[in-house]
Coordinates of N, CA, C and O in Angstrom, one line a residue:
M23 N -38.1 -79.8 -52.1 CA -38.9 -78.9 -51.1 C -38.6 -79.2 -49.7 O -38.6 -78.4 -48.8
R24 N -38.5 -80.6 -49.2 CA -38.1 -80.9 -48.0 C -36.8 -80.3 -47.5 O -36.7 -79.9 -46.4
A25 N -35.9 -80.3 -48.4 CA -34.5 -79.9 -48.0 C -34.7 -78.3 -47.8 O -34.2 -77.7 -46.9
W26 N -35.5 -77.6 -48.7 CA -35.7 -76.2 -48.4 C -36.5 -75.8 -47.1 O -36.1 -74.9 -46.5
L27 N -37.4 -76.7 -46.8 CA -38.2 -76.4 -45.5 C -37.1 -76.7 -44.3 O -37.2 -76.0 -43.3
R28 N -36.3 -77.8 -44.3 CA -35.4 -78.1 -43.3 C -34.4 -76.8 -43.2 O -34.1 -76.3 -42.1
C29 N -33.9 -76.1 -44.2 CA -33.0 -75.2 -44.3 C -33.8 -73.9 -43.7 O -33.2 -73.0 -42.7
Y30 N -35.1 -73.6 -44.1 CA -35.8 -72.6 -43.5 C -36.1 -72.8 -42.0 O -36.0 -71.7 -41.3
A31 N -36.4 -73.8 -41.5 CA -36.6 -74.1 -40.1 C -35.4 -73.9 -39.3 O -35.4 -73.5 -38.1
T32 N -34.3 -74.3 -40.0 CA -33.0 -74.0 -39.2 C -32.6 -72.6 -39.2 O -32.2 -72.1 -38.0
K33 N -32.9 -71.8 -40.1 CA -32.6 -70.3 -40.2 C -33.5 -69.5 -39.2 O -33.2 -68.7 -38.7
H34 N -34.9 -70.0 -39.2 CA -35.9 -69.3 -38.5 C -36.7 -70.3 -37.6 O -37.8 -70.9 -37.7
P35 N -36.0 -70.6 -36.4 CA -36.4 -71.7 -35.5 C -37.9 -71.3 -34.9 O -38.5 -72.3 -34.5
C36 N -38.3 -70.1 -34.9 CA -39.5 -69.7 -34.2 C -40.7 -69.7 -35.2 O -41.9 -69.3 -34.8
H37 N -40.4 -69.8 -36.5 CA -41.4 -69.7 -37.4 C -42.2 -71.1 -37.8 O -41.6 -72.2 -37.6
G38 N -43.3 -71.1 -38.0 CA -44.1 -72.3 -38.2 C -44.2 -72.6 -39.8 O -43.6 -71.9 -40.6
F39 N -45.1 -73.5 -40.1 CA -45.3 -73.9 -41.5 C -46.0 -72.7 -42.2 O -45.7 -72.8 -43.5
R40 N -47.0 -72.1 -41.6 CA -47.5 -71.0 -42.5 C -46.6 -69.8 -43.0 O -46.7 -69.4 -44.1
R41 N -45.5 -69.5 -42.1 CA -44.5 -68.6 -42.5 C -43.7 -69.1 -43.6 O -43.2 -68.5 -44.6
A42 N -43.3 -70.4 -43.4 CA -42.6 -71.1 -44.6 C -43.4 -71.2 -45.9 O -42.8 -71.0 -46.9
W43 N -44.7 -71.4 -45.7 CA -45.6 -71.5 -47.0 C -45.5 -70.1 -47.6 O -45.3 -69.9 -48.8
A44 N -45.6 -69.0 -46.8 CA -45.7 -67.7 -47.4 C -44.3 -67.3 -48.0 O -44.4 -66.8 -49.1
A45 N -43.3 -67.7 -47.4 CA -41.8 -67.6 -48.0 C -41.6 -68.2 -49.4 O -41.2 -67.8 -50.3
L46 N -42.2 -69.6 -49.4 CA -42.2 -70.3 -50.6 C -43.0 -69.6 -51.7 O -42.7 -69.4 -52.9
R47 N -44.3 -69.2 -51.3 CA -45.2 -68.8 -52.4 C -44.7 -67.3 -52.9 O -44.8 -67.0 -53.9
Y48 N -44.4 -66.4 -51.8 CA -44.2 -65.0 -52.2 C -42.6 -64.6 -52.7 O -42.4 -63.9 -53.5
D49 N -41.8 -65.2 -51.8 CA -40.3 -64.9 -51.9 C -39.7 -65.7 -53.0 O -39.1 -65.5 -53.8
E50 N -40.0 -67.1 -52.9 CA -39.4 -68.0 -53.8 C -40.3 -68.2 -55.2 O -39.9 -68.9 -56.1
R51 N -41.4 -67.7 -55.1 CA -42.4 -67.6 -56.3 C -42.7 -69.1 -56.7 O -42.9 -69.4 -58.0
R52 N -43.0 -69.8 -55.8 CA -43.3 -71.4 -56.0 C -44.9 -71.4 -55.7 O -45.4 -71.1 -54.8
E53 N -45.6 -71.9 -56.7 CA -47.0 -72.3 -56.4 C -47.1 -73.6 -55.7 O -47.1 -74.5 -56.3
V54 N -47.4 -73.5 -54.5 CA -47.6 -74.6 -53.8 C -48.6 -74.4 -52.7 O -49.1 -73.4 -52.3
N55 N -49.3 -75.5 -52.4 CA -50.6 -75.6 -51.6 C -50.2 -75.7 -50.1 O -49.2 -76.3 -49.7
K56 N -50.9 -74.8 -49.4 CA -50.5 -74.9 -47.9 C -50.7 -76.1 -47.2 O -49.9 -76.4 -46.3
K57 N -51.7 -76.8 -47.6 CA -51.8 -78.2 -47.0 C -50.7 -79.1 -47.3 O -50.2 -79.9 -46.5
K58 N -50.1 -79.0 -48.4 CA -48.9 -79.8 -48.8 C -47.8 -79.4 -48.0 O -46.9 -80.2 -47.5
V59 N -47.3 -78.2 -47.7 CA -46.4 -77.6 -47.0 C -46.6 -78.1 -45.5 O -45.6 -78.5 -44.9
H60 N -47.8 -78.1 -45.0 CA -48.2 -78.5 -43.7 C -48.0 -80.0 -43.5 O -47.2 -80.5 -42.5
R61 N -48.2 -80.8 -44.4 CA -48.0 -82.3 -44.4 C -46.4 -82.5 -44.4 O -46.0 -83.3 -43.6
L62 N -45.7 -81.9 -45.3 CA -44.2 -82.0 -45.3 C -43.4 -81.5 -44.2 O -42.6 -82.2 -43.5
W63 N -44.1 -80.5 -43.6 CA -43.5 -79.9 -42.3 C -43.6 -80.9 -41.2 O -42.7 -81.1 -40.3
R64 N -44.8 -81.5 -41.1 CA -45.1 -82.4 -40.0 C -44.2 -83.7 -40.2 O -43.6 -84.2 -39.3
E65 N -44.1 -84.2 -41.5 CA -43.4 -85.4 -41.8 C -41.9 -85.2 -41.4 O -41.1 -86.2 -41.1
E66 N -41.4 -84.1 -41.7 CA -40.1 -83.7 -41.4 C -39.7 -83.5 -40.0 O -38.7 -83.3 -39.5
G67 N -40.8 -83.5 -39.1 CA -40.7 -83.3 -37.5 C -40.3 -81.8 -37.3 O -39.6 -81.6 -36.3
L68 N -40.8 -80.9 -38.1 CA -40.3 -79.5 -37.8 C -41.4 -78.6 -37.1 O -41.2 -77.5 -37.2
Q69 N -42.1 -79.4 -36.4 CA -43.3 -78.7 -35.6 C -42.5 -77.7 -34.6 O -41.6 -78.0 -33.9
V70 N -43.1 -76.5 -34.4 CA -42.5 -75.6 -33.4 C -43.4 -76.0 -32.1 O -44.4 -76.0 -31.9
K71 N -42.6 -76.4 -31.1 CA -43.2 -76.9 -29.9 C -43.4 -75.8 -28.9 O -42.7 -74.9 -28.7
V72 N -44.7 -75.7 -28.6 CA -45.2 -74.7 -27.6 C -45.2 -75.2 -26.3 O -45.8 -76.0 -25.8
V73 N -44.1 -74.7 -25.6 CA -43.9 -75.1 -24.2 C -43.7 -73.8 -23.4 O -42.9 -73.0 -23.7
S74 N -44.5 -73.7 -22.4 CA -44.3 -72.6 -21.3 C -43.0 -72.8 -20.5 O -42.9 -74.0 -19.9
P75 N -42.3 -71.8 -20.5 CA -41.1 -72.0 -19.7 C -41.3 -72.1 -18.4 O -42.2 -71.4 -17.7
R76 N -40.5 -72.9 -17.5 CA -40.6 -73.0 -16.0 C -39.9 -71.8 -15.4 O -39.0 -71.4 -15.9
K77 N -40.7 -71.3 -14.5 CA -40.1 -70.2 -13.8 C -38.9 -70.7 -12.8 O -39.1 -71.6 -12.2
R78 N -37.9 -70.0 -13.0 CA -36.9 -70.2 -12.0 C -36.4 -68.9 -11.4 O -36.1 -67.9 -12.0
A79 N -36.1 -69.1 -10.0 CA -35.8 -67.9 -9.3 C -34.4 -67.5 -9.4 O -33.5 -68.2 -8.9
G80 N -34.1 -66.5 -10.2 CA -32.6 -66.0 -10.3 C -31.6 -66.9 -11.0 O -30.5 -66.7 -10.8
V81 N -32.1 -67.9 -11.7 CA -31.2 -68.8 -12.3 C -31.2 -68.6 -13.9 O -32.5 -68.4 -14.5
S82 N -30.1 -68.4 -14.6 CA -30.0 -68.1 -16.2 C -29.1 -69.2 -16.6 O -28.3 -69.5 -16.0
S83 N -29.3 -69.4 -17.9 CA -28.5 -70.4 -18.6 C -27.2 -69.7 -18.9 O -26.3 -70.4 -19.2
I84 N -27.1 -68.4 -19.0 CA -25.9 -67.9 -19.3 C -25.5 -66.8 -18.2 O -26.4 -66.4 -17.5
S85 N -24.2 -66.8 -18.2 CA -23.7 -65.8 -17.1 C -24.2 -64.4 -17.4 O -24.0 -63.8 -18.5
A86 N -24.6 -63.6 -16.4 CA -25.1 -62.3 -16.6 C -23.8 -61.2 -16.7 O -22.9 -61.5 -16.2
I87 N -24.1 -60.3 -17.6 CA -23.0 -59.4 -17.8 C -23.4 -58.2 -16.7 O -24.4 -57.6 -17.0
E88 N -22.4 -57.9 -16.1 CA -22.5 -56.8 -15.0 C -22.3 -55.4 -15.8 O -21.2 -55.2 -16.2
A89 N -23.2 -54.5 -15.6 CA -23.1 -53.3 -16.1 C -22.7 -52.3 -14.8 O -23.3 -52.2 -13.9
D90 N -21.6 -51.7 -15.1 CA -20.9 -51.0 -14.1 C -21.3 -49.5 -14.2 O -20.9 -48.6 -13.4
A91 N -21.9 -49.1 -15.3 CA -22.4 -47.7 -15.7 C -23.4 -47.7 -16.8 O -23.7 -48.9 -17.4
A92 N -23.9 -46.7 -17.1 CA -25.2 -46.6 -18.0 C -24.6 -46.9 -19.3 O -23.5 -46.7 -19.8
N93 N -25.4 -47.4 -20.2 CA -25.1 -47.8 -21.7 C -23.9 -48.7 -21.8 O -23.2 -48.7 -22.8
V94 N -23.6 -49.6 -21.0 CA -22.7 -50.6 -21.0 C -23.2 -51.9 -21.6 O -22.4 -52.5 -22.5
V95 N -24.4 -52.3 -21.4 CA -24.9 -53.5 -21.9 C -26.2 -53.3 -22.7 O -27.0 -52.5 -22.0
W96 N -26.4 -53.7 -23.9 CA -27.7 -53.6 -24.5 C -28.2 -55.0 -24.9 O -27.4 -55.9 -25.3
A97 N -29.5 -55.2 -24.8 CA -30.2 -56.5 -25.3 C -31.4 -56.2 -25.9 O -32.0 -55.2 -25.8
I98 N -31.8 -57.0 -26.8 CA -33.1 -56.9 -27.6 C -34.0 -57.9 -27.2 O -35.2 -57.5 -27.2
D99 N -33.6 -59.0 -26.7 CA -34.6 -60.1 -26.6 C -34.5 -61.3 -25.6 O -35.1 -62.2 -25.6
L100 N -34.1 -61.1 -24.0 CA -34.0 -61.9 -22.8 C -33.1 -63.0 -22.9 O -33.5 -64.2 -23.0
N101 N -31.6 -63.0 -23.5 CA -30.7 -64.2 -23.6 C -30.3 -64.6 -25.0 O -29.5 -65.6 -25.3
R102 N -30.8 -64.1 -26.1 CA -30.5 -64.5 -27.5 C -29.6 -63.5 -28.1 O -28.7 -63.9 -28.8
S103 N -29.6 -62.2 -27.7 CA -28.7 -61.2 -28.4 C -28.2 -60.4 -27.2 O -29.1 -59.7 -26.5
H104 N -26.9 -60.2 -27.2 CA -26.5 -59.0 -26.5 C -25.1 -58.5 -27.1 O -24.4 -59.2 -27.9
W105 N -24.8 -57.3 -26.9 CA -23.8 -56.6 -27.5 C -23.0 -55.9 -26.6 O -23.4 -55.5 -25.5
N106 N -21.7 -55.5 -26.9 CA -20.6 -55.0 -26.1 C -20.4 -53.6 -26.4 O -19.9 -52.8 -25.6
T107 N -20.8 -53.1 -27.6 CA -20.6 -51.7 -28.0 C -21.9 -51.2 -28.5 O -22.7 -51.9 -29.2
L108 N -22.1 -49.8 -28.6 CA -23.2 -49.2 -29.0 C -23.2 -49.3 -30.5 O -24.3 -49.5 -31.1
F109 N -22.1 -49.3 -31.1 CA -22.0 -49.5 -32.7 C -22.5 -50.9 -33.1 O -23.2 -51.0 -34.0
E110 N -22.0 -51.8 -32.3 CA -22.6 -53.3 -32.7 C -24.0 -53.4 -32.5 O -24.6 -54.0 -33.4
A111 N -24.7 -52.7 -31.5 CA -26.1 -52.8 -31.3 C -26.8 -52.2 -32.5 O -27.7 -52.7 -33.0
R112 N -26.2 -51.0 -32.8 CA -26.8 -50.3 -34.0 C -26.8 -51.0 -35.2 O -27.7 -51.0 -36.0
V113 N -25.7 -51.7 -35.5 CA -25.6 -52.6 -36.8 C -26.6 -53.6 -36.8 O -27.4 -54.0 -37.8
V114 N -26.7 -54.4 -35.6 CA -27.5 -55.6 -35.6 C -29.0 -55.2 -35.6 O -29.9 -55.9 -36.3
I115 N -29.4 -54.1 -34.9 CA -30.7 -53.6 -35.0 C -31.1 -53.1 -36.2 O -32.2 -53.2 -36.8
G116 N -30.2 -52.4 -37.0 CA -30.6 -52.0 -38.4 C -30.6 -53.0 -39.3 O -31.6 -53.1 -39.9
D117 N -29.9 -54.1 -39.2 CA -30.2 -55.3 -40.1 C -31.3 -55.9 -39.7 O -32.1 -56.4 -40.5
F118 N -31.8 -56.0 -38.4 CA -33.0 -56.6 -37.9 C -34.3 -55.7 -38.5 O -35.3 -56.4 -39.1
K119 N -34.1 -54.4 -38.6 CA -35.1 -53.7 -39.0 C -35.4 -53.9 -40.6 O -36.6 -54.0 -41.2
H120 N -34.4 -53.9 -41.3 CA -34.3 -54.0 -42.8 C -35.0 -55.4 -43.0 O -35.9 -55.7 -43.8
E121 N -34.5 -56.4 -42.4 CA -35.1 -57.8 -42.4 C -36.5 -57.8 -42.2 O -37.4 -58.4 -42.9
H122 N -37.1 -57.2 -41.0 CA -38.4 -57.1 -40.7 C -39.2 -56.4 -41.7 O -40.3 -57.0 -41.9
N123 N -38.9 -55.4 -42.2 CA -39.7 -54.6 -43.1 C -39.7 -54.9 -44.4 O -40.6 -54.7 -45.2
H124 N -38.5 -55.7 -45.0 CA -38.5 -56.1 -46.3 C -38.5 -57.5 -46.6 O -38.7 -57.9 -47.8
R125 N -38.4 -58.4 -45.6 CA -38.5 -59.8 -45.9 C -39.6 -60.5 -44.9 O -39.8 -61.7 -45.4
H126 N -39.9 -60.0 -43.9 CA -40.9 -60.6 -43.0 C -42.3 -60.5 -43.4 O -42.7 -59.3 -43.3
R127 N -42.9 -61.5 -43.7 CA -44.3 -61.5 -44.3 C -45.2 -61.5 -43.1 O -45.1 -62.5 -42.2
H128 N -46.4 -60.7 -43.1 CA -47.4 -60.9 -41.9 C -48.7 -61.3 -42.5 O -49.2 -60.8 -43.6
S129 N -49.3 -62.3 -41.8 CA -50.5 -62.8 -42.2 C -51.5 -61.8 -42.2 O -52.6 -61.7 -43.0
A130 N -51.5 -60.9 -41.1 CA -52.6 -59.8 -41.0 C -52.5 -58.8 -42.2 O -53.5 -58.1 -42.5
L131 N -51.4 -58.7 -42.9 CA -51.1 -57.9 -44.0 C -51.4 -58.6 -45.4 O -51.0 -58.2 -46.5
G132 N -51.9 -59.8 -45.3 CA -52.1 -60.6 -46.6 C -50.8 -61.2 -47.1 O -50.6 -61.2 -48.2
Y133 N -50.1 -61.8 -46.0 CA -48.7 -62.1 -46.4 C -47.8 -61.2 -47.2 O -47.1 -61.6 -48.0
R134 N -47.9 -60.0 -46.9 CA -47.1 -59.0 -47.6 C -46.2 -58.4 -46.5 O -46.4 -58.6 -45.2
T135 N -45.0 -57.9 -47.1 CA -44.2 -57.2 -46.1 C -44.7 -55.9 -45.7 O -45.4 -55.4 -46.4
P136 N -44.3 -55.4 -44.5 CA -44.6 -53.9 -44.2 C -44.4 -52.9 -45.3 O -45.1 -52.0 -45.5
A137 N -43.2 -53.2 -45.8 CA -42.8 -52.3 -47.0 C -43.7 -52.3 -48.1 O -44.2 -51.3 -48.8
E138 N -44.3 -53.6 -48.5 CA -45.1 -53.7 -49.6 C -46.4 -53.2 -49.4 O -47.0 -52.6 -50.1
Y139 N -46.8 -53.5 -48.0 CA -48.1 -53.0 -47.7 C -48.3 -51.5 -47.6 O -49.2 -50.8 -48.2
A140 N -47.1 -50.7 -47.0 CA -46.9 -49.3 -47.2 C -47.1 -48.8 -48.6 O -47.7 -47.8 -48.8
A141 N -46.3 -49.4 -49.4 CA -46.3 -49.0 -50.8 C -47.8 -49.1 -51.5 O -48.0 -48.2 -52.3
A142 N -48.5 -50.1 -51.2 CA -49.8 -50.4 -51.8 C -50.9 -49.6 -51.0 O -52.1 -49.6 -51.5
C143 N -50.8 -49.1 -49.9 CA -51.6 -48.4 -49.0 C -52.1 -47.2 -49.6 O -51.3 -46.3 -49.8
R144 N -53.4 -47.0 -49.9 CA -54.1 -45.8 -50.3 C -54.7 -44.9 -49.3 O -55.1 -43.9 -49.7
H145 N -54.6 -45.4 -48.1 CA -55.4 -44.7 -47.0 C -54.6 -43.5 -46.6 O -53.3 -43.5 -46.4
T146 N -55.4 -42.3 -46.3 CA -54.6 -41.2 -45.9 C -55.3 -40.8 -44.6 O -56.4 -40.9 -44.5
H147 N -54.5 -40.8 -43.5 CA -55.1 -40.5 -42.3 C -54.7 -39.0 -41.9 O -53.7 -38.6 -41.7
T148 N -56.0 -38.3 -41.6 CA -55.7 -37.0 -41.3 C -56.5 -37.0 -39.9 O -57.7 -37.2 -39.7
P149 N -55.6 -36.4 -38.7 CA -56.2 -36.5 -37.6 C -57.3 -35.4 -37.4 O -57.1 -34.4 -38.0
V150 N -58.4 -35.6 -36.8 CA -59.5 -34.8 -36.6 C -59.4 -34.3 -35.1 O -59.2 -35.0 -34.3
A151 N -59.4 -32.9 -35.1 CA -59.3 -32.3 -33.8 C -60.7 -32.5 -33.1 O -61.8 -32.5 -33.6
C152 N -60.5 -32.7 -31.9 CA -61.7 -32.9 -30.9 C -61.9 -31.7 -30.2 O -61.1 -31.0 -29.5
E153 N -63.2 -31.3 -30.4 CA -63.6 -30.1 -29.6 C -64.4 -30.4 -28.5 O -65.4 -31.1 -28.5
I154 N -63.9 -30.0 -27.3 CA -64.6 -30.2 -26.0 C -65.1 -28.8 -25.5 O -64.3 -27.8 -25.4
N155 N -66.4 -28.8 -25.2 CA -66.9 -27.4 -24.9 C -67.2 -27.6 -23.4 O -67.6 -28.4 -22.8

């Protein structure tokens, strides 16, 4: 389990032990206690450090890509991903959407994926017209 947690933390550096526990429980189908995962997570030194970034005026760790026309540079998240073509952006964003909707578990949805939640949702929302006299 320790090796699995290290691999998960490497693949998802922004996730904490709760998401790792949810992945173990629901994706890997392992019956494991959340407290045990938390203990192993701490012992392996996999804590996500919450550090507020220092403001730096006009300084970036990577060189800026100069856009000389509209739709030359696309980015999804301030220095983690950038693409050179629209096709490349569409492929990466499509993969992200699939990953998010079918693999990413949300604690607010009872550790279900958005696709699982939508399939199980029995609520029907009918907008009600507002009459103002």
